[in-house]
Coordinates of C-alpha atoms in Angstrom, one line a residue:
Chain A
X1 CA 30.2 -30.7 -39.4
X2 CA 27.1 -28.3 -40.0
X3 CA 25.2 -30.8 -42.6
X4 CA 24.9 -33.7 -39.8
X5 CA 23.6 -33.9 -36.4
X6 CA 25.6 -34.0 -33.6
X7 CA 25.8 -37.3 -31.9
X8 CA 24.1 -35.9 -28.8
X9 CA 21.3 -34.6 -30.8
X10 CA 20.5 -38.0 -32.2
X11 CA 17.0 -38.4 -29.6
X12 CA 18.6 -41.9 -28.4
X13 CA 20.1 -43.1 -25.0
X14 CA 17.7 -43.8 -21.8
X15 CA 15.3 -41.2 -21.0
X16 CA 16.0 -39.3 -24.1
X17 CA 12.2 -38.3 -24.3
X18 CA 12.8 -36.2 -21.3
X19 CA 16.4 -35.8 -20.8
X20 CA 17.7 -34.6 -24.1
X21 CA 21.7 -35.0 -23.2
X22 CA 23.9 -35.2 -20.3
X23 CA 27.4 -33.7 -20.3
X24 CA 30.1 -33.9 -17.7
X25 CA 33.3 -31.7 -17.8
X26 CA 36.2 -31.6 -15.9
X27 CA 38.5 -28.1 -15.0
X28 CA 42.4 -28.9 -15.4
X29 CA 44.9 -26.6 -15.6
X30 CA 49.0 -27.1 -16.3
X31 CA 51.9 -26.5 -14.0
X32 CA 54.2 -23.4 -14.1
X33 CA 51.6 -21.3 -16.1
X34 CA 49.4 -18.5 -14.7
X35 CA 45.9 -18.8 -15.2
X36 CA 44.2 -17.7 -19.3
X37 CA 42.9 -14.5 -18.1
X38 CA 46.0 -13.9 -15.7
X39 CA 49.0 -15.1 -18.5
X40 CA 50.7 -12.9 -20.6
X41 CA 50.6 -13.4 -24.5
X42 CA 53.6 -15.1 -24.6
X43 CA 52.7 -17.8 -21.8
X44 CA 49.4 -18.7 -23.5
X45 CA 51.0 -19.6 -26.5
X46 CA 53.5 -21.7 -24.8
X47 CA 50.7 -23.4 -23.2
X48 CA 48.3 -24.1 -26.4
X49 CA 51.4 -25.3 -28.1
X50 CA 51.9 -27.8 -25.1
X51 CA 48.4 -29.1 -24.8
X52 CA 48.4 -29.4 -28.9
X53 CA 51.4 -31.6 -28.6
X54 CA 49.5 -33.3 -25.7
X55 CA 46.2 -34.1 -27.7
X56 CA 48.1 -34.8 -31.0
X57 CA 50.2 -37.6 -28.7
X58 CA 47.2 -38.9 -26.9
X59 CA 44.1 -38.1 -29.2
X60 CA 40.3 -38.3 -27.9
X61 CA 39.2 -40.3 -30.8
X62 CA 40.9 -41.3 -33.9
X63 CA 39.9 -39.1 -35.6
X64 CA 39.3 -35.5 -34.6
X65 CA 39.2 -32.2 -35.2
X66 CA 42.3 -29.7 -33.7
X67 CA 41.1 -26.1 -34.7
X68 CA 42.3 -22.9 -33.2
X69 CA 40.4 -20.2 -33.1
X70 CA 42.0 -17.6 -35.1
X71 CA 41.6 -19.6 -38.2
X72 CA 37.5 -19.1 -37.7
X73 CA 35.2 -16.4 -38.6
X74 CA 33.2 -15.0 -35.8
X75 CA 30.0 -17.1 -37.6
X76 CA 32.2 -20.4 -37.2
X77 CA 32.6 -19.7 -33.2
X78 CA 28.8 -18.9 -33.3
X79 CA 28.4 -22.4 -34.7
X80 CA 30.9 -24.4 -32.0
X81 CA 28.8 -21.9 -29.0
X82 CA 25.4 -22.8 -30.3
X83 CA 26.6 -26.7 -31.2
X84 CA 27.6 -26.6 -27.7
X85 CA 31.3 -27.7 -28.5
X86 CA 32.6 -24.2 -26.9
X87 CA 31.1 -21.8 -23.8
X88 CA 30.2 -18.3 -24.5
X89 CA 33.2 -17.2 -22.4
X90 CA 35.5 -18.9 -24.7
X91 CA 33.8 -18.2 -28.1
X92 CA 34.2 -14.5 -27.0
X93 CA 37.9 -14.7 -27.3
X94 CA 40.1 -15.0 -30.0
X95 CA 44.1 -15.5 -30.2
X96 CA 45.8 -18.7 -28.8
X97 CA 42.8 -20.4 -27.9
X98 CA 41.2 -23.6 -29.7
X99 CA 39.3 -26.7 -29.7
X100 CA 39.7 -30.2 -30.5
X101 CA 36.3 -32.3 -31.1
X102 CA 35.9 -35.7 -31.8
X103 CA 34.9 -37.4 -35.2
X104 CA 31.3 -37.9 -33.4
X105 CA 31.2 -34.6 -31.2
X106 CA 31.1 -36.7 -28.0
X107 CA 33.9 -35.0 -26.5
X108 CA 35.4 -32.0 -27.0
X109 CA 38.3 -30.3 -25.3
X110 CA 38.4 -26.5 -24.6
X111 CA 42.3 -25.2 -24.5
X112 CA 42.7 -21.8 -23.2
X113 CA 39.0 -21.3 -22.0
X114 CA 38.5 -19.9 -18.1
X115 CA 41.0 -23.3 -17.1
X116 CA 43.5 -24.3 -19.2
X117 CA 41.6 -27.1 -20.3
X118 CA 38.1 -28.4 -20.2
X119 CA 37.5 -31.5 -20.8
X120 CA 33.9 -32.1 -22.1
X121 CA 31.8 -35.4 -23.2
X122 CA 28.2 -35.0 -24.5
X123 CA 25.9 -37.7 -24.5
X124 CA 22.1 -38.6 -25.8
X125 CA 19.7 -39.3 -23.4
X126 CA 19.9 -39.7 -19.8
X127 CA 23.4 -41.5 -19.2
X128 CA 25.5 -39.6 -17.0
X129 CA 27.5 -42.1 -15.3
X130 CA 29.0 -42.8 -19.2
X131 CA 29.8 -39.3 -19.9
X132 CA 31.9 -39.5 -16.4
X133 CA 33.9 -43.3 -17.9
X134 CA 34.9 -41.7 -20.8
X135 CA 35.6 -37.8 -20.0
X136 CA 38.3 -39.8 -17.5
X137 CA 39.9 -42.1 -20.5
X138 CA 40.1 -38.8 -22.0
X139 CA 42.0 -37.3 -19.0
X140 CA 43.9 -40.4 -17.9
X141 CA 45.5 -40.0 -21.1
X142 CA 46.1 -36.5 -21.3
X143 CA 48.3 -36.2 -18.2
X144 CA 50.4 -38.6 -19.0
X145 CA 51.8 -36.1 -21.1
X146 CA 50.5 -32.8 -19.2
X147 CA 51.2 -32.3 -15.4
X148 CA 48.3 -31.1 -14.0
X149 CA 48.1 -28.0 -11.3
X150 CA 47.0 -30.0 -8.1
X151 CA 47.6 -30.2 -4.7
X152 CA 46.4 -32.8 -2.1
X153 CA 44.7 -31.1 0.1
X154 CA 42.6 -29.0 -2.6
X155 CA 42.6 -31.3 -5.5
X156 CA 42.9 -30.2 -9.1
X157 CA 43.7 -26.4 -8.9
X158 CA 41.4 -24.1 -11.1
X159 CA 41.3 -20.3 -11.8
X160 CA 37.8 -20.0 -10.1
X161 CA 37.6 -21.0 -6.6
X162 CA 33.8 -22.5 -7.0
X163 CA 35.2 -25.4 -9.5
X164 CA 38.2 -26.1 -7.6
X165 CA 38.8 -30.1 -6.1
X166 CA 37.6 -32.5 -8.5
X167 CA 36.8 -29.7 -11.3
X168 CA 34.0 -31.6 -12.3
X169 CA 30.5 -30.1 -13.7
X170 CA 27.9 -32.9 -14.4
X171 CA 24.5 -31.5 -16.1
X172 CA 21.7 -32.8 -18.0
X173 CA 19.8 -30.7 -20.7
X174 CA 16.1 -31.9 -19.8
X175 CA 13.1 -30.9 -22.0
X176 CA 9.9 -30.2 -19.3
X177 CA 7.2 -29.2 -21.0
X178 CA 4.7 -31.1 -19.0
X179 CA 5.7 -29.5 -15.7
X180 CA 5.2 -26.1 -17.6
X181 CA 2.4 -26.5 -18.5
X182 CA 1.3 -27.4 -15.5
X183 CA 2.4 -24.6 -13.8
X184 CA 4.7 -26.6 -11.4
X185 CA 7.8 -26.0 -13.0
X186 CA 9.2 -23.1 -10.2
X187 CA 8.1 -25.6 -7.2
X188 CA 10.4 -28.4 -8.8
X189 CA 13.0 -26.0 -9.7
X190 CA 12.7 -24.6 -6.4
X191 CA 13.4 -27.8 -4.6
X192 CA 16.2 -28.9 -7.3
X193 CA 17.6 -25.6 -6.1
X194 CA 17.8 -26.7 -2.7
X195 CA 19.5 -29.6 -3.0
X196 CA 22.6 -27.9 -4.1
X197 CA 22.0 -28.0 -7.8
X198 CA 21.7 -25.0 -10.6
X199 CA 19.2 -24.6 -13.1
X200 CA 19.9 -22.3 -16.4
X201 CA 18.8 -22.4 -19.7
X202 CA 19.7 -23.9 -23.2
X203 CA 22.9 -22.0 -23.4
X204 CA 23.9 -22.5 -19.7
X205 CA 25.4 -20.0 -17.4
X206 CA 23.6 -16.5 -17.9
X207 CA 21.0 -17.6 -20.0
X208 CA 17.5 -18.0 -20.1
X209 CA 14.9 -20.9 -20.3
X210 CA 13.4 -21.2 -23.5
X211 CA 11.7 -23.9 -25.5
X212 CA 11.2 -25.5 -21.7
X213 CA 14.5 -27.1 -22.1
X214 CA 16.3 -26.7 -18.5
X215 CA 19.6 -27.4 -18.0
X216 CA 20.2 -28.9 -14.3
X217 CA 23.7 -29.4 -13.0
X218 CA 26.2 -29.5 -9.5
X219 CA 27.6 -26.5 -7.9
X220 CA 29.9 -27.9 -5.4
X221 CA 32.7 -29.9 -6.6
X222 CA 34.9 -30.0 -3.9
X223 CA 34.9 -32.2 -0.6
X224 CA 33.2 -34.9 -2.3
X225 CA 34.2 -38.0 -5.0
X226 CA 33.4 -37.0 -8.5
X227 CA 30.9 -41.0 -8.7
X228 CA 29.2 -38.8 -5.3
X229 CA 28.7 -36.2 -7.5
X230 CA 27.4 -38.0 -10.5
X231 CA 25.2 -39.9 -8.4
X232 CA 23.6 -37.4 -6.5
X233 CA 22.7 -35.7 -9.3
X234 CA 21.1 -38.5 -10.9
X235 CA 19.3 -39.3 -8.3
X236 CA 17.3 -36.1 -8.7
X237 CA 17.1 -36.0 -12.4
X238 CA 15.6 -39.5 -11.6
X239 CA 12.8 -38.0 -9.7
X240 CA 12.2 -35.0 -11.7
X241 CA 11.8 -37.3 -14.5
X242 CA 9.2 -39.2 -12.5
X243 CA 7.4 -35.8 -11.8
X244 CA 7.4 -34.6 -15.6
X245 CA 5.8 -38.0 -16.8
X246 CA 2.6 -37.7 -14.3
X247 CA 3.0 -33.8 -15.4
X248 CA 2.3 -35.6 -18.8
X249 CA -0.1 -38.0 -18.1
X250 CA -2.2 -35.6 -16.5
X251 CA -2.1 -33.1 -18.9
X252 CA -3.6 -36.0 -21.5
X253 CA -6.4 -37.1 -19.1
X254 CA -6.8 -33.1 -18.2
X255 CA -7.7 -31.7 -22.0
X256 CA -6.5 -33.8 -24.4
X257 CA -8.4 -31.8 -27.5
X258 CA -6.8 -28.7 -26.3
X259 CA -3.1 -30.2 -26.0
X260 CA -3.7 -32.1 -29.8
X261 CA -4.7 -28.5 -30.8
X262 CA -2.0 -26.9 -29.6
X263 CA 0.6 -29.3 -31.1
X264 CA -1.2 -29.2 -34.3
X265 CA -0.7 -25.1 -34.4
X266 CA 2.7 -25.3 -33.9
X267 CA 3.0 -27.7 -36.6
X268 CA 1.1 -25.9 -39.0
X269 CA 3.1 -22.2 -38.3
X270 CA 6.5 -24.0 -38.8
X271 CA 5.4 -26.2 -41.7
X272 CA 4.0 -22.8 -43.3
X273 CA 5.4 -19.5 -42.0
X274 CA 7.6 -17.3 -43.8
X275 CA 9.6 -15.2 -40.9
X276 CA 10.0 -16.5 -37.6
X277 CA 12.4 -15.9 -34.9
X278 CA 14.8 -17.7 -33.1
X279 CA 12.5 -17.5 -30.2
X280 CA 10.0 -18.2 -31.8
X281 CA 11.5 -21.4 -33.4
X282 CA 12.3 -23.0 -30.4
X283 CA 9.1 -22.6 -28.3
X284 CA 7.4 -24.1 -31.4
X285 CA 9.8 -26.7 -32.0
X286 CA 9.2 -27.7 -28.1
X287 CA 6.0 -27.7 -28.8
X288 CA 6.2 -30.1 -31.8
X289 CA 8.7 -32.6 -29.6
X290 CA 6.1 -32.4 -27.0
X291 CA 3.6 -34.3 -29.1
X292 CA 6.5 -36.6 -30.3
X293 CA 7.1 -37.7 -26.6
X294 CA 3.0 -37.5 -25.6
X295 CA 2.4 -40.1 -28.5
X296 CA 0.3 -37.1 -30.3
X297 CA 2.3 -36.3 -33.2
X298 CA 2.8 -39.2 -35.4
X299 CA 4.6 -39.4 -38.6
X300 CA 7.0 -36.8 -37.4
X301 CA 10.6 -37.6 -36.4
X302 CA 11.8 -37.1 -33.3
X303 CA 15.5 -36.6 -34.9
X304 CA 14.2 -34.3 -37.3
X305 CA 13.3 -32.0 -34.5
X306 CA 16.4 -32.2 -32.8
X307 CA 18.3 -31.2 -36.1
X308 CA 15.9 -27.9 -36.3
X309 CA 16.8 -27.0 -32.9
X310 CA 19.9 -26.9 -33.9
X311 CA 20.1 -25.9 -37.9
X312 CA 17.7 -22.8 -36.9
X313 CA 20.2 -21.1 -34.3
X314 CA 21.2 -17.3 -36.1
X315 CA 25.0 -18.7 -37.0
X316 CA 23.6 -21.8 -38.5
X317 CA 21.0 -19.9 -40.4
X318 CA 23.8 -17.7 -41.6
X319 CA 26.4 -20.5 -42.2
X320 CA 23.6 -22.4 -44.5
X321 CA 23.2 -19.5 -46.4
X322 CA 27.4 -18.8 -46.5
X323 CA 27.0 -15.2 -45.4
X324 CA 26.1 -12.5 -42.4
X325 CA 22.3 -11.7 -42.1
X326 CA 20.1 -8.9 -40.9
X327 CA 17.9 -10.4 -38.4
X328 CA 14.7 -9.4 -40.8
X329 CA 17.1 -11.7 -43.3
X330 CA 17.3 -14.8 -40.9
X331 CA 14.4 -14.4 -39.9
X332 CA 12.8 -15.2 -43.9
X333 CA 16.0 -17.6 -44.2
X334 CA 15.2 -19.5 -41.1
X335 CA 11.5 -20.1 -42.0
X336 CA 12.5 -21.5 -46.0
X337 CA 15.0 -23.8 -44.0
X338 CA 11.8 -25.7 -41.3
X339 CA 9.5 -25.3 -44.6
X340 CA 12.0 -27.4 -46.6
X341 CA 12.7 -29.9 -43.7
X342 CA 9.2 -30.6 -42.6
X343 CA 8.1 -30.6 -46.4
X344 CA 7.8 -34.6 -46.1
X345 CA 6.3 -34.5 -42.7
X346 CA 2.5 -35.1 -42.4
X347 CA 0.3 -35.6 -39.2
X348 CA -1.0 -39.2 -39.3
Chain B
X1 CA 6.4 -15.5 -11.8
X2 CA 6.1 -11.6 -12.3
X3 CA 8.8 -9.0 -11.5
X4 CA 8.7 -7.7 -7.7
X5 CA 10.0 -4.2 -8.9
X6 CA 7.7 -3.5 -11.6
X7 CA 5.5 -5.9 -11.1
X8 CA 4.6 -6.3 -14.7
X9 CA 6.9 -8.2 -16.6
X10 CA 7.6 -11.6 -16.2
X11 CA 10.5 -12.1 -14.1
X12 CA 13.7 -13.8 -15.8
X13 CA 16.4 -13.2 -13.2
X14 CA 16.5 -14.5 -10.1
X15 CA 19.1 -12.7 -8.1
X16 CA 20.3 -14.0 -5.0
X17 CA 22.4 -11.4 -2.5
X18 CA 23.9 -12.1 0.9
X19 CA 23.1 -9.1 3.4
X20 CA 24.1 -9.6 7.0
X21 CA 24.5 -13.8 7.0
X22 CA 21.0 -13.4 5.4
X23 CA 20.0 -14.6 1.9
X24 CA 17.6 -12.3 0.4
X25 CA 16.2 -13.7 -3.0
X26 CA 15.1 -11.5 -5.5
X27 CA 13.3 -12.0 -8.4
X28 CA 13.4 -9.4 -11.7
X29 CA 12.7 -9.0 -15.1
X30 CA 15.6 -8.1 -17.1
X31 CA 15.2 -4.5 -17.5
X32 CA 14.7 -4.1 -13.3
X33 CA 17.3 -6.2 -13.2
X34 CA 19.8 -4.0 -15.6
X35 CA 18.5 -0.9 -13.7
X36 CA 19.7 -2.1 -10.6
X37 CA 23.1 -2.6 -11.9
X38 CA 22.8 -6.5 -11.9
X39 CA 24.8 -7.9 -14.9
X40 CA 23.2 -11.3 -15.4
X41 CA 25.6 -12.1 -17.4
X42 CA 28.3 -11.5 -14.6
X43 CA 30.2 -14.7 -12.8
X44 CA 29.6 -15.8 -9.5
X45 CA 31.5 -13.1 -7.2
X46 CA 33.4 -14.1 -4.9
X47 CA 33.4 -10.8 -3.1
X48 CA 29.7 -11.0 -2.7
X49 CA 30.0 -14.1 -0.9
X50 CA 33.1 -13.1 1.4
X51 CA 31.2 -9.5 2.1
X52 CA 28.5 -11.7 4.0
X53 CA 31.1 -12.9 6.1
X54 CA 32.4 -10.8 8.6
X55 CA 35.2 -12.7 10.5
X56 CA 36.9 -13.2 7.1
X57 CA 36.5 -9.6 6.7
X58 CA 38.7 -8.7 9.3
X59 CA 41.8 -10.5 8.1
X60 CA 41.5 -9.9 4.6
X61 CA 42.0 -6.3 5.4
X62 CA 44.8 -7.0 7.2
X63 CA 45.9 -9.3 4.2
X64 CA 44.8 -7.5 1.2
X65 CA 48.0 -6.7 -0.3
X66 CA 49.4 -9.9 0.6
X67 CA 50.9 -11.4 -3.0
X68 CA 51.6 -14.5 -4.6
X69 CA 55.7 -14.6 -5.4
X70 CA 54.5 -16.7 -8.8
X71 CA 52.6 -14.4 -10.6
X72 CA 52.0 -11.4 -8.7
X73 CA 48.3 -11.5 -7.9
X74 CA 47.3 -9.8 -4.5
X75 CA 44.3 -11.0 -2.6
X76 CA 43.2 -7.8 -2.9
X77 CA 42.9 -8.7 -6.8
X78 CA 41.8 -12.4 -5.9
X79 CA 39.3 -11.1 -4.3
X80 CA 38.2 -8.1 -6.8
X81 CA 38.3 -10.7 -10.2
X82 CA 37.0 -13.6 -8.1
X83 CA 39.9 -15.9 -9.7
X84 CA 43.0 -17.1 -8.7
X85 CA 46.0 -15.8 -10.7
X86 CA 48.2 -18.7 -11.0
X87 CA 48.2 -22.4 -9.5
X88 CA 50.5 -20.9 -6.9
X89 CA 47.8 -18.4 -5.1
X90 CA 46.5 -21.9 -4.2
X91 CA 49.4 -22.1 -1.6
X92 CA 50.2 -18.0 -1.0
X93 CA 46.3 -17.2 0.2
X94 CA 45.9 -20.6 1.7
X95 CA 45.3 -19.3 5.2
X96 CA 42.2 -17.6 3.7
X97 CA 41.2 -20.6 1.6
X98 CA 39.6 -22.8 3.9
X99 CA 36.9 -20.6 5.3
X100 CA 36.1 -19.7 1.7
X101 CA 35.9 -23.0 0.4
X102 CA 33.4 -24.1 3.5
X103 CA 31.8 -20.8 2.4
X104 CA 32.0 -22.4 -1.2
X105 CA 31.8 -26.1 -0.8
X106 CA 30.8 -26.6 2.6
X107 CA 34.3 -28.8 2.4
X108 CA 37.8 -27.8 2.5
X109 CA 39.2 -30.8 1.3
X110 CA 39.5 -33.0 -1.5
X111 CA 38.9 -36.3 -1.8
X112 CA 38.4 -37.9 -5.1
X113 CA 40.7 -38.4 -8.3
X114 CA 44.3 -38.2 -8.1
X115 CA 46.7 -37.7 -10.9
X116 CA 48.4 -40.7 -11.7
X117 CA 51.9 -38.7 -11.2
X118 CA 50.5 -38.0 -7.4
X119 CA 49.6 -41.5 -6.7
X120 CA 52.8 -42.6 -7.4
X121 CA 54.3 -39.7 -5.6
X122 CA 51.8 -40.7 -2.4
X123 CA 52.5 -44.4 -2.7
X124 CA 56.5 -43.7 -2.7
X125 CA 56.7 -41.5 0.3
X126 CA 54.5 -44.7 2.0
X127 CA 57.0 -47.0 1.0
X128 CA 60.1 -45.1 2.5
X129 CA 58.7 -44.3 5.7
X130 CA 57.8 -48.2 5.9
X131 CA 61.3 -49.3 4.9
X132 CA 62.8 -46.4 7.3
X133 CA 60.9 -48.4 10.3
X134 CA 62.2 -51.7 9.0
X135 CA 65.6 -50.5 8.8
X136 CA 65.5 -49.3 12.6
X137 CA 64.1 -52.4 13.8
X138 CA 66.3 -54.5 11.5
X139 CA 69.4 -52.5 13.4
X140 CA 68.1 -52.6 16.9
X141 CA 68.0 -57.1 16.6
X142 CA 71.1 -56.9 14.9
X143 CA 70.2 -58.2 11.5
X144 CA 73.0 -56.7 9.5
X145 CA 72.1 -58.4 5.7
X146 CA 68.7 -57.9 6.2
X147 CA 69.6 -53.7 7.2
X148 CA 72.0 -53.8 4.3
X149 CA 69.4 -54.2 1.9
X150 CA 66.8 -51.9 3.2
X151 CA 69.7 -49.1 3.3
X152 CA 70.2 -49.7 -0.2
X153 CA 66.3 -49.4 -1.3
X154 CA 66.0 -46.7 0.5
X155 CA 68.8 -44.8 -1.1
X156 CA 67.2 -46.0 -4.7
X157 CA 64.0 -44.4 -4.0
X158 CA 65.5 -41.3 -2.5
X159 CA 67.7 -40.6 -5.8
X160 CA 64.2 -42.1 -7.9
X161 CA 62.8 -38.9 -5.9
X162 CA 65.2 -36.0 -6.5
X163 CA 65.6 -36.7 -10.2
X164 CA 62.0 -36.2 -10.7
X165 CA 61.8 -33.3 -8.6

């Protein structure tokens, strides 16, 4: 899995120059069993063993990947967390919970997370109404097999009252540098706020905004059809999109030699450092797929970017290497591994 | 944006708080942020939210140690962990439920997807009531073959029922 990109990675799809992917997940949980956090040892293994029998019946893909999580290292979790497979809360735990992920890493199915199950598909590019079509084959076919906790009057019944009704979480991971740099990123947050939607960072809930990739997604999901929800949301990624391309256009006309400067440093420190930080990595990076998306940066690839973001997160570093680093360690290991990959890239 | 405490760092958390049916924003740098005893990292509480409102207030102290039979949870504990304990809470803290999900949601009911399971469960209780009416009028004009036949559908789809319950 680690030596190729994950499908959602690939820089493809509509709007992939701003919207990097767009996920949606749905919250389902089983009947007769407690919630994870609230079920005793016993009555969690009962339930992965029922939802394995469930996805090995009705599988997400043909081929896929069933993997439960005492069989990985705590540098394997890492991986699934920072491949965005997994959510924090559930690489954090260990016994009786697992994951299965398709052949392509387009969906992937959390057993024994905060619900029972999530059920998540991650796309390229801007194409949120897709991720919806299939994230339902994939639960269409699951409870045939699986009876779902649900009731009519609240809909599908989850352990957190804020995802309960139609369980669904639609988001996009967009990449604003543009609006940044413009300085008018809070004011479109603000208003994106507003409208009922959140804003966190790369790593969702908790986390922070780096490499100006913001991840915008619905709060409510109850009260309202889950194509409401997906459309609503669109409609405002639409517009923010709209915003961040004048944000770009502007900046051009603004100070071009100082925008072609900047890209070119960013270039040049990850083409030639020796120790940088995961921080550090990803502002530059952002910086890099800036000029790919302004039309500055030629004769780099856009997919080769995307794989760095990904390849240079600390459990990647360490997985490359086969062992646990220092951070001083990763940090030397992580600038050999952008040297090596951007040794055959050169600014036209 | 800087931090309002320190008024230093950048600001990184942006902390929103309900005090007297007011929202108060804040917004902190991690450190002010940890010193107030705000764990970013900390789920949506529920508690906070229900705090804010006061007419709730009243009857969950009344309520508190009211228990779900399925698994034990009081809403005491519901409302401590901020999640249910078992489907069943759904139905044993209902009477709270719907303020908090207008609270949540600004709904209180569902209205999209339905299992396939519940569908078929919705579309069957349809179908009896209908035939039940047929049967009545098919009685009251006297139309014995026709009544015969709806009395035996009728008893099909209530044994269909109770074997899947």
């Amino acid at each position: 899995m680690i030596s190729k990109t994950a499908a959602w990675l690939e820089g493809s799809g509509p709007d992939a120059d701003i919207v990097v992917s767009s996920r949606v997940r749905l919250a389902r949980n089983v009947v007769g069993f407690p919630f994870s956090h609230w079920a005793t040892e016993d009555e969690i293994k009962e339930l992965l063993e029922t939802i394995e029998k469930a996805i090995r019946h009705y599988p997400p893909s043909p081929k896929y990947l069933l993997i439960r999580f005492e069989d990985l290292s705590e540098i394997e979790r890492k991986i699934l967390l920072e491949r965005h497979l997994i959510s924090r809360e559930h690489a954090q735990a260990k016994e009786y919970r697992a994951v299965t992920i398709s052949a392509d890493e387009q969906v992937s199915i959390m057993i024994n997370e905060e619900d029972h199950l999530r059920l998540q598909v991650l796309m390229s590019g801007f194409q949120l109404m897709n991720a919806l079509d299939l994230v339902n084959k994939v639960d269409d076919l699951l409870e045939k097999d699986l009876e779902y906790a649900y009731s009519p009057q609240f809909g599908y019944l989850t352990a957190c009252p804020t995802n309960v009704g139609s369980g669904i979480r639609a988001s996009v991971m967009m990449h604003l540098p543009g609006l940044v740099m413009l300085r008018q990123i809070d004011q479109v947050l603000q208003a994106v706020t507003k409208l009922g939607l959140t804003v966190r960072g790369w790593y969702g809930e908790g986390s922070e905004a780096s490499g100006n990739l913001f991840q915008i997604s619905n709060q409510l999901t109850l009260g309202k059809k889950e194509e409401e929800i997906v459309q609503k949301l669109e409609k405002i990624i639409k517009q923010v999109i709209e915003h961040e391309r004048s944000a770009r256009k502007a900046l051009l006309k603004k100070d071009f030699p100082k925008i072609q400067d900047r890209i070119g440093r960013a270039f040049g420190v990850l083409k030639y450092a020796h120790q940088i930080s995961s921080s550090e990595a990803m502002n530059l990076l952002s910086t890099l797929r800036t000029g790919i998306e302004l039309g500055v940066l030629k004769g780099v690839d856009l997919k080769v970017v995307n794989e760095l973001f990904l390849l240079t997160q600390p459990a990647h570093v360490q997985k490359i290497l086969g062992k646990k680093l220092s951070q001083k360690d990763r940090d030397e290991k992580r600038a050999d591994l952008i040297r090596k990959m951007l040794r055959d890239e050169h600014l036209e | 944006m800087q931090c309002e405490v320190c008024q230093k760092k950048k600001a990184t958390v942006h902390y929103t708080e309900i005090v007297n049916n007011q929202m108060v924003k804040i917004n902190l740098c991690e450190g002010c942020a940890k010193g107030k005893g705000i764990d970013i990292y900390s789920k949506f509480s529920v508690s906070d939210l229900l705090s804010g409102l006061a007419e709730i207030e009243e009857t969950e102290i009344a309520h508190g140690t009211q228990e779900c039979s399925r698994c034990g949870m009081t809403y005491r504990e519901f409302k401590d962990i901020g999640r249910f304990g078992c489907p069943e809470c759904y139905v044993a803290f209902q009477d709270f439920l719907k303020p908090l999900f207008e609270a949540i949601h600004k709904a209180s009911r569902h209205v999209g997807k339905v299992p396939k399971r519940w569908s078929k469960h919705t579309s069957q209780e349809t179908e009896l009531k209908t035939l039940e009416d047929e049967l009545t009028k098919a009685i009251t004009r006297e139309a014995f073959e026709d009544a015969a036949r709806l009395r035996d559908r009728i008893k099909e789809l209530k044994e269909a029922k109770r074997r899947h319950s």
